[in-house]
Structure formats: structure tokens, C-alpha cells
C-alpha angles and dihedrals in degrees: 000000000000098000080188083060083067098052120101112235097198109069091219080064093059128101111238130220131186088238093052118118148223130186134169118216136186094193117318087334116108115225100175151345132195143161132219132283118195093329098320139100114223101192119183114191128205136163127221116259108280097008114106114188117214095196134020127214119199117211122191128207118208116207085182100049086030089225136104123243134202131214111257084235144021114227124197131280114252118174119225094015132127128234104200134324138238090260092044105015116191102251114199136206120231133194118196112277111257 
């Protein structure tokens, strides 16, 4: 059986846990990394002093599926922009880590 096949690929499908995870990454950099809080993801991105990303990848930990998920794509880096709100929050799409 495809245990990949069992996954969500919508993050609002997922089943949350207080231990989950979500980072943000340009390469092997981490911008970010966050936890929930009641149901939502608060991520605050930054990048190191003289580092400027060109693209972020988020990357997502599942207490729950015990696995980690990528977003489907990665999208620039804008400093000082917003990526969804409380009232419209960005929901990505992730498909399981190679």
C-alpha cells in the first residue's frame, strides 16, 4: 500500500498537534519556524544579515503522521509582505518530503 496515498495534501485537511511544525527555508537556510496556535500558523520570516533569499520553501512537521511535507512551490521572497491574513489565511498545499 502507497502510505503517500494517506497523506492530506491540503494543510486545512491535516490533523494538528501542539508539537507540529512549520519552517520556512531559502536552500538549506532557515527563515522561520513556528508552531500552531489554535489552529493557525503564525510564521514570521527573516533572513540572516547579508543573506537575501530569492525564494522561500515552506516545510511543514507532523506530530500526528509523524513525516515531514513540503510545499508544492516555493514562492519569492518580499520583505515586509504579507502572506494571508486571520480572516484569509494562505493555505498551502504539501506534498510528503522525499
Amino acid at each position: 500500500m502507497d502510505l503517500k496515498a494517506q497523506y492530506p495534501n491540503i494543510a486545512k485537511d491535516f490533523v494538528l498537534d501542539d508539537t507540529d511544525l512549520l519552517a520556512a527555508f531559502s536552500g538549506d537556510i532557515c527563515l522561520g519556524v513556528t508552531s500552531p496556535d489554535e489552529g493557525l500558523f503564525y510564521l514570521y520570516i527573516g533572513a540572516p544579515i547579508g543573506v537575501t533569499p530569492s525564494s522561500v520553501t515552506l516545510r511543514y512537521y507532523s506530530a500526528h503522521y509523524k513525516n515531514l511535507f513540503e510545499h508544492k512551490d516555493a514562492f519569492p521572497y518580499l520583505n515586509d509582505e504579507c502572506l494571508g491574513t486571520i480572516a484569509e489565511p494562505f493555505i498551502p498545499a504539501f506534498v510528503c518530503a522525499p
